C-alpha cells in the first residue's frame, strides 16, 4: 500500500459486524415461509471484488450506462450542486463515476466516502486523495441504513450533497428505501442535495440476463455468501448443493436473487440447525427498478423535491438530482 497522502484523514470505524452477522443469519434463515439474508452481507472483500467483475460484464448494463451519463452531464450536475459543497458518497467511491464528478465540481470543500467494507474504503480513499491532492478526504466506515454523524471538516460548507450512485437504493424494499432517504435528507439538512443513480424499468429479459450472466460471475457473487458464512460463522454449507437464480417480480418491479437448494439438506450455523427442502431458497437480494414518477414519489416522502433528471438514449438508467425543501 503506497504511503498515505497527507490529505487522506484517519478512517473512522463505527461498524459492529461479526456478532450481528451471526444473529442476522440465524434470524433470516429461520424465517418462514421465505428464508432471507440482508444483501449487505454479499460485500465482504471477495464479494466486493466479484461485484467489480460484474460491472465489466456485457450483460450488466447499469455501471457503464451510468458512467456514460456522468461523462456527458457532469458539468450540468456540478452547476446544479454549486460551489463549496461537502460531498458525502454512499459507497466507497472506488468507481470511475466519482472521479468524473469530482473533476467537474467547483471548489469542493470536502469529500466523505462512506462504506461498510473498511478495507475497500481505505484503499479507495487513499486513491482519491492521491488523484485530488487539494481535496480533503474524510473516509467513514459505517452502515448507512443506520443514522451516523459526519466528521468535522475544514472550511466553509455552503451545501451538503449526498452522492448515491449505482442504483444501490434499489436493493432496499420500498419501506427501507424511504428510511434510508429520510436519513439522507436529515443528514444533508434544509437546502441539501442528493445526486442518485436510479435504474429504470425495462424488458424483464434484459434484466434477467444482467443478474444471471452467461459467465456465471453473478452466480459466484451470490454463492460467495455461503463461503463467507462457512468462513466467518463456522457454518457447513455445501456450495455445490445450491443454485443461483435471478427472478423478475412484476408486481414489485424488481429482480430477486435467490440461492436454491438442489436437494434436501441441513446446515449448522453455530449451534442452530437450518433445514432446506429441495427447491427451497434463500432470498439474498432485491434490485428494484423505477420510473421517474415512482422514484420522485418515494423520495418525496423523505422531503426531497426532484430538480433534474439525466438519462441515456435508451432510457435504461438515470441520474437524478433532488433537493431538501
Ligand atoms: C450494486 C446494488 C446496484 O443491484 O444492480 C449486481 C448489485 N447484484 N448484480 C444491483 C448487483 C447483482 C447491484 N447494486
Short mmCIF file of C-alpha atoms and ligand atoms in Angstrom, two decimals:
data_model
loop_
_atom_site.label_atom_id
_atom_site.label_comp_id
_atom_site.label_asym_id
_atom_site.label_seq_id
_atom_site.Cartn_x
_atom_site.Cartn_y
_atom_site.Cartn_z
CA UNK A 1 0.00 0.00 0.00
CA UNK A 2 1.60 3.36 -1.11
CA UNK A 3 2.34 5.95 1.61
CA UNK A 4 -0.84 7.65 2.75
CA UNK A 5 -1.33 11.16 1.20
CA UNK A 6 -1.49 13.75 4.00
CA UNK A 7 -4.91 14.98 2.76
CA UNK A 8 -6.37 11.50 3.49
CA UNK A 9 -7.69 11.56 7.10
CA UNK A 10 -7.79 8.56 9.50
CA UNK A 11 -10.62 6.05 8.79
CA UNK A 12 -13.46 6.40 11.35
CA UNK A 13 -14.81 2.83 12.03
CA UNK A 14 -18.30 2.70 13.69
CA UNK A 15 -19.41 -0.74 12.31
CA UNK A 16 -20.29 -3.71 14.67
CA UNK A 17 -20.13 -6.61 12.14
CA UNK A 18 -19.35 -10.13 13.47
CA UNK A 19 -21.92 -10.94 16.19
CA UNK A 20 -24.50 -9.02 14.18
CA UNK A 21 -23.77 -11.21 11.12
CA UNK A 22 -24.39 -14.43 13.08
CA UNK A 23 -27.63 -13.17 14.64
CA UNK A 24 -28.91 -11.81 11.32
CA UNK A 25 -28.03 -15.05 9.52
CA UNK A 26 -29.78 -17.28 12.08
CA UNK A 27 -32.82 -14.97 12.20
CA UNK A 28 -33.10 -14.69 8.40
CA UNK A 29 -32.53 -18.37 7.65
CA UNK A 30 -35.09 -19.39 10.30
CA UNK A 31 -37.76 -17.19 8.74
CA UNK A 32 -40.89 -18.89 7.31
CA UNK A 33 -42.08 -19.20 4.61
CA UNK A 34 -39.15 -17.41 2.87
CA UNK A 35 -35.58 -17.65 4.15
CA UNK A 36 -33.77 -14.33 3.63
CA UNK A 37 -30.47 -12.63 4.41
CA UNK A 38 -29.51 -8.94 4.00
CA UNK A 39 -27.65 -8.14 0.71
CA UNK A 40 -25.12 -6.13 2.75
CA UNK A 41 -23.52 -9.46 3.64
CA UNK A 42 -22.70 -10.02 -0.05
CA UNK A 43 -19.97 -7.35 0.26
CA UNK A 44 -17.04 -8.86 2.09
CA UNK A 45 -13.65 -8.34 0.39
CA UNK A 46 -14.25 -11.24 -2.06
CA UNK A 47 -17.81 -10.08 -2.69
CA UNK A 48 -16.70 -6.51 -3.41
CA UNK A 49 -14.08 -7.86 -5.86
CA UNK A 50 -16.72 -10.03 -7.59
CA UNK A 51 -19.03 -7.05 -7.84
CA UNK A 52 -16.25 -5.10 -9.57
CA UNK A 53 -16.05 -8.01 -12.07
CA UNK A 54 -19.85 -7.87 -12.59
CA UNK A 55 -19.51 -4.21 -13.59
CA UNK A 56 -17.30 -5.29 -16.54
CA UNK A 57 -19.86 -7.80 -17.90
CA UNK A 58 -21.62 -7.13 -21.22
CA UNK A 59 -24.99 -8.13 -19.80
CA UNK A 60 -24.67 -5.91 -16.71
CA UNK A 61 -25.54 -2.54 -18.35
CA UNK A 62 -26.06 -0.32 -15.21
CA UNK A 63 -22.44 0.63 -14.47
CA UNK A 64 -21.29 1.53 -17.98
CA UNK A 65 -24.58 3.30 -18.72
CA UNK A 66 -24.30 5.39 -15.55
CA UNK A 67 -20.66 6.22 -16.38
CA UNK A 68 -21.73 7.44 -19.85
CA UNK A 69 -24.40 9.66 -18.27
CA UNK A 70 -21.86 11.06 -15.77
CA UNK A 71 -19.35 11.79 -18.51
CA UNK A 72 -21.95 13.54 -20.66
CA UNK A 73 -23.66 15.62 -17.96
CA UNK A 74 -21.13 16.06 -15.10
CA UNK A 75 -20.85 19.79 -15.83
CA UNK A 76 -24.62 20.25 -15.59
CA UNK A 77 -24.61 18.26 -12.32
CA UNK A 78 -21.81 20.47 -10.95
CA UNK A 79 -23.87 23.51 -11.96
CA UNK A 80 -26.89 22.19 -10.04
CA UNK A 81 -24.77 21.37 -6.94
CA UNK A 82 -22.89 24.68 -6.89
CA UNK A 83 -19.63 25.62 -5.11
CA UNK A 84 -18.28 24.97 -1.56
CA UNK A 85 -20.28 21.79 -1.20
CA UNK A 86 -19.45 18.86 1.08
CA UNK A 87 -19.95 15.70 -0.99
CA UNK A 88 -20.95 12.62 1.02
CA UNK A 89 -20.74 9.47 -1.07
CA UNK A 90 -22.89 6.49 -0.05
CA UNK A 91 -20.38 3.85 -1.13
CA UNK A 92 -16.62 3.99 -1.09
CA UNK A 93 -16.02 5.91 -4.25
CA UNK A 94 -13.98 3.20 -5.96
CA UNK A 95 -15.79 3.76 -9.19
CA UNK A 96 -14.85 5.97 -12.12
CA UNK A 97 -18.15 7.80 -11.64
CA UNK A 98 -16.78 9.51 -8.56
CA UNK A 99 -13.67 10.75 -10.35
CA UNK A 100 -15.78 12.19 -13.18
CA UNK A 101 -17.97 14.07 -10.71
CA UNK A 102 -15.08 15.30 -8.51
CA UNK A 103 -13.34 16.68 -11.61
CA UNK A 104 -16.46 18.69 -12.57
CA UNK A 105 -17.34 20.06 -9.13
CA UNK A 106 -16.20 23.65 -8.47
CA UNK A 107 -14.08 24.26 -5.32
CA UNK A 108 -15.49 21.39 -3.33
CA UNK A 109 -14.92 21.90 0.42
CA UNK A 110 -14.55 18.22 1.20
CA UNK A 111 -15.37 14.64 0.24
CA UNK A 112 -16.70 11.94 2.61
CA UNK A 113 -16.61 8.42 1.12
CA UNK A 114 -18.61 6.04 3.31
CA UNK A 115 -18.76 2.22 3.08
CA UNK A 116 -19.44 -0.85 5.22
CA UNK A 117 -16.29 -2.60 3.89
CA UNK A 118 -13.44 -0.88 5.78
CA UNK A 119 -10.61 -2.41 3.72
CA UNK A 120 -12.24 -1.46 0.41
CA UNK A 121 -12.91 2.06 1.72
CA UNK A 122 -9.36 2.73 2.96
CA UNK A 123 -7.89 1.81 -0.45
CA UNK A 124 -10.42 3.94 -2.35
CA UNK A 125 -10.00 6.93 -0.03
CA UNK A 126 -6.22 6.96 -0.45
CA UNK A 127 -6.56 6.65 -4.23
CA UNK A 128 -8.97 9.61 -4.38
CA UNK A 129 -6.70 11.66 -2.09
CA UNK A 130 -3.74 10.92 -4.36
CA UNK A 131 -5.71 11.79 -7.53
CA UNK A 132 -7.10 15.02 -5.98
CA UNK A 133 -4.26 16.39 -3.78
CA UNK A 134 -6.13 19.64 -2.97
CA UNK A 135 -9.25 17.80 -1.82
CA UNK A 136 -9.83 16.99 1.87
CA UNK A 137 -10.96 13.36 2.09
CA UNK A 138 -12.76 12.07 5.21
CA UNK A 139 -13.44 8.31 4.92
CA UNK A 140 -16.21 6.93 7.20
CA UNK A 141 -16.77 3.16 7.71
CA UNK A 142 -20.46 2.86 8.58
CA UNK A 143 -23.67 1.07 7.74
CA UNK A 144 -25.79 3.73 6.01
CA UNK A 145 -29.03 2.00 6.92
CA UNK A 146 -28.35 3.42 10.39
CA UNK A 147 -28.02 7.11 11.30
CA UNK A 148 -24.38 8.23 11.60
CA UNK A 149 -22.59 11.54 12.18
CA UNK A 150 -20.33 13.27 9.73
CA UNK A 151 -16.75 14.00 10.83
CA UNK A 152 -15.76 17.64 11.47
CA UNK A 153 -14.44 19.20 8.22
CA UNK A 154 -12.19 22.18 7.49
CA UNK A 155 -13.53 25.18 5.50
CA UNK A 156 -16.94 26.61 4.62
CA UNK A 157 -19.72 24.18 3.72
CA UNK A 158 -22.41 26.05 1.75
CA UNK A 159 -24.35 22.88 0.99
CA UNK A 160 -24.17 19.20 1.93
CA UNK A 161 -24.82 16.91 -1.04
CA UNK A 162 -25.22 13.14 -0.89
CA UNK A 163 -23.94 11.16 -3.87
CA UNK A 164 -25.55 7.69 -4.14
CA UNK A 165 -24.54 6.03 -7.42
CA UNK A 166 -25.17 2.59 -8.83
CA UNK A 167 -28.89 2.28 -8.09
CA UNK A 168 -27.93 0.69 -4.76
CA UNK A 169 -31.12 2.33 -3.43
CA UNK A 170 -32.87 -0.39 -5.46
CA UNK A 171 -31.59 -3.04 -3.06
CA UNK A 172 -33.94 -1.85 -0.34
CA UNK A 173 -37.62 -2.62 -0.03
CA UNK A 174 -39.77 0.48 -0.56
CA UNK A 175 -40.12 0.95 3.21
CA UNK A 176 -36.37 0.54 3.83
CA UNK A 177 -35.58 2.88 0.92
CA UNK A 178 -37.89 5.52 2.38
CA UNK A 179 -36.00 5.20 5.70
CA UNK A 180 -32.57 5.50 4.05
CA UNK A 181 -33.73 8.53 2.03
CA UNK A 182 -35.08 10.09 5.25
CA UNK A 183 -31.68 9.53 6.95
CA UNK A 184 -30.05 11.23 3.95
CA UNK A 185 -32.40 14.22 3.89
CA UNK A 186 -31.98 14.65 7.67
CA UNK A 187 -28.17 14.50 7.38
CA UNK A 188 -27.99 16.83 4.37
CA UNK A 189 -30.43 19.27 6.00
CA UNK A 190 -32.53 22.06 4.51
CA UNK A 191 -31.13 23.19 1.15
CA UNK A 192 -29.11 19.98 0.98
CA UNK A 193 -28.96 17.88 -2.18
CA UNK A 194 -28.98 14.28 -3.41
CA UNK A 195 -27.41 13.09 -6.66
CA UNK A 196 -28.56 9.48 -7.13
CA UNK A 197 -28.27 6.71 -9.70
CA UNK A 198 -31.67 5.07 -10.36
CA UNK A 199 -32.06 2.04 -12.63
CA UNK A 200 -35.22 2.24 -14.77
CA UNK A 201 -37.95 -0.29 -15.53
CA UNK A 202 -37.36 -2.27 -18.76
CA UNK A 203 -37.81 -5.60 -20.59
CA UNK A 204 -37.55 -8.34 -17.89
CA UNK A 205 -35.44 -10.49 -20.25
CA UNK A 206 -32.76 -7.76 -20.31
CA UNK A 207 -32.87 -7.65 -16.51
CA UNK A 208 -32.65 -11.41 -16.05
CA UNK A 209 -29.56 -11.57 -18.28
CA UNK A 210 -27.98 -8.71 -16.28
CA UNK A 211 -28.44 -10.62 -12.99
CA UNK A 212 -27.64 -14.10 -14.29
CA UNK A 213 -24.80 -13.58 -16.74
CA UNK A 214 -23.51 -16.27 -19.11
CA UNK A 215 -20.05 -16.39 -17.44
CA UNK A 216 -21.58 -17.13 -14.01
CA UNK A 217 -19.89 -14.17 -12.28
CA UNK A 218 -23.14 -13.09 -10.61
CA UNK A 219 -23.74 -16.70 -9.57
CA UNK A 220 -20.31 -16.66 -7.86
CA UNK A 221 -21.12 -13.30 -6.27
CA UNK A 222 -24.29 -14.81 -4.79
CA UNK A 223 -22.79 -18.20 -3.81
CA UNK A 224 -19.84 -16.38 -2.16
CA UNK A 225 -22.29 -15.63 0.68
CA UNK A 226 -22.31 -19.36 1.57
CA UNK A 227 -18.47 -19.42 1.56
CA UNK A 228 -18.46 -16.33 3.78
CA UNK A 229 -20.83 -17.95 6.34
CA UNK A 230 -18.65 -21.09 6.35
CA UNK A 231 -15.54 -18.94 6.82
CA UNK A 232 -16.79 -16.39 9.36
CA UNK A 233 -19.66 -18.20 11.13
CA UNK A 234 -18.21 -21.74 11.10
CA UNK A 235 -21.23 -22.93 9.04
CA UNK A 236 -21.09 -26.03 6.82
CA UNK A 237 -22.93 -25.04 3.64
CA UNK A 238 -22.23 -27.32 0.65
CA UNK A 239 -21.99 -24.65 -2.08
CA UNK A 240 -22.39 -27.28 -4.86
CA UNK A 241 -25.85 -28.19 -3.48
CA UNK A 242 -27.18 -24.65 -4.16
CA UNK A 243 -28.01 -22.91 -7.44
CA UNK A 244 -28.11 -19.15 -8.19
CA UNK A 245 -31.40 -17.81 -9.65
CA UNK A 246 -32.45 -14.30 -10.83
CA UNK A 247 -36.26 -13.92 -10.86
CA UNK A 248 -38.29 -10.88 -12.10
CA UNK A 249 -41.14 -9.86 -9.78
CA UNK A 250 -43.59 -7.89 -11.92
CA UNK A 251 -45.83 -6.65 -9.10
CA UNK A 252 -42.90 -5.11 -7.23
CA UNK A 253 -40.84 -4.11 -10.33
CA UNK A 254 -37.74 -5.86 -9.04
CA UNK A 255 -35.18 -8.53 -9.79
CA UNK A 256 -34.77 -11.00 -6.93
CA UNK A 257 -31.62 -13.07 -6.40
CA UNK A 258 -32.11 -16.47 -4.74
CA UNK A 259 -29.87 -19.38 -3.70
CA UNK A 260 -31.96 -22.51 -4.36
CA UNK A 261 -31.34 -25.83 -2.55
CA UNK A 262 -30.96 -28.61 -5.12
CA UNK A 263 -31.55 -31.38 -2.54
CA UNK A 264 -32.93 -31.73 0.99
CA UNK A 265 -30.17 -30.76 3.47
CA UNK A 266 -29.48 -29.49 6.98
CA UNK A 267 -26.90 -26.80 7.63
CA UNK A 268 -25.33 -25.95 11.02
CA UNK A 269 -24.88 -22.28 11.99
CA UNK A 270 -23.15 -22.05 15.39
CA UNK A 271 -25.42 -24.41 17.44
CA UNK A 272 -28.52 -23.81 15.25
CA UNK A 273 -29.64 -26.32 12.58
CA UNK A 274 -31.33 -24.94 9.43
CA UNK A 275 -33.06 -27.45 7.15
CA UNK A 276 -33.81 -26.99 3.45
CA UNK A 277 -36.27 -28.89 1.24
CA UNK A 278 -35.40 -29.33 -2.44
CA UNK A 279 -36.25 -26.10 -4.30
CA UNK A 280 -36.38 -24.04 -1.11
CA UNK A 281 -34.40 -20.82 -1.45
CA UNK A 282 -32.56 -18.12 0.43
CA UNK A 283 -33.66 -14.71 -0.90
CA UNK A 284 -30.39 -12.75 -0.93
CA UNK A 285 -31.05 -9.52 -2.82
CA UNK A 286 -33.68 -7.31 -4.43
CA UNK A 287 -32.96 -4.82 -7.19
CA UNK A 288 -35.96 -2.55 -7.61
CA UNK A 289 -36.43 -0.71 -10.91
CA UNK A 290 -38.16 2.68 -11.09
CA UNK A 291 -39.72 5.26 -13.36
CA UNK A 292 -39.14 9.00 -12.83
CA UNK A 293 -42.61 9.18 -11.27
CA UNK A 294 -42.27 6.22 -8.89
CA UNK A 295 -38.86 7.43 -7.64
CA UNK A 296 -39.95 11.07 -7.27
CA UNK A 297 -42.91 9.84 -5.20
CA UNK A 298 -40.69 7.68 -2.96
CA UNK A 299 -38.13 10.49 -2.44
CA UNK A 300 -40.94 12.99 -1.92
CA UNK A 301 -41.99 11.07 1.22
CA UNK A 302 -38.49 11.77 2.60
CA UNK A 303 -38.73 15.51 1.91
CA UNK A 304 -36.92 15.59 -1.44
CA UNK A 305 -38.06 17.55 -4.49
CA UNK A 306 -36.95 16.32 -7.92
CA UNK A 307 -34.90 19.07 -9.64
CA UNK A 308 -33.27 17.41 -12.68
CA UNK A 309 -33.04 14.01 -14.43
CA UNK A 310 -30.34 12.83 -16.86
CA UNK A 311 -30.81 9.59 -18.89
CA UNK A 312 -29.02 7.57 -21.58
CA UNK A 313 -30.52 7.46 -25.10
CA UNK A 314 -32.17 4.02 -24.42
CA UNK A 315 -33.60 5.31 -21.10
CA UNK A 316 -32.09 2.26 -19.42
CA UNK A 317 -30.65 4.23 -16.47
CA UNK A 318 -31.00 7.67 -14.90
CA UNK A 319 -29.12 10.03 -12.59
CA UNK A 320 -31.44 12.32 -10.65
CA UNK A 321 -30.71 15.48 -8.64
CA UNK A 322 -33.08 16.25 -5.78
CA UNK A 323 -33.09 18.88 -3.03
CA UNK A 324 -34.38 19.02 0.55
CA UNK A 325 -37.03 21.75 0.76
C1 LIG B 1 -24.65 -2.54 -6.55
C2 LIG B 1 -26.70 -2.95 -5.70
C3 LIG B 1 -26.55 -1.67 -7.59
O1 LIG B 1 -28.46 -4.34 -7.58
O2 LIG B 1 -27.65 -3.93 -9.55
C4 LIG B 1 -25.26 -6.57 -9.26
C5 LIG B 1 -25.68 -5.28 -7.08
N1 LIG B 1 -26.38 -7.59 -7.69
N2 LIG B 1 -25.56 -7.83 -9.69
C6 LIG B 1 -27.52 -4.12 -8.34
C7 LIG B 1 -25.77 -6.44 -8.02
C8 LIG B 1 -26.22 -8.43 -8.73
C9 LIG B 1 -26.11 -4.02 -7.79
N3 LIG B 1 -26.01 -2.82 -6.91
#
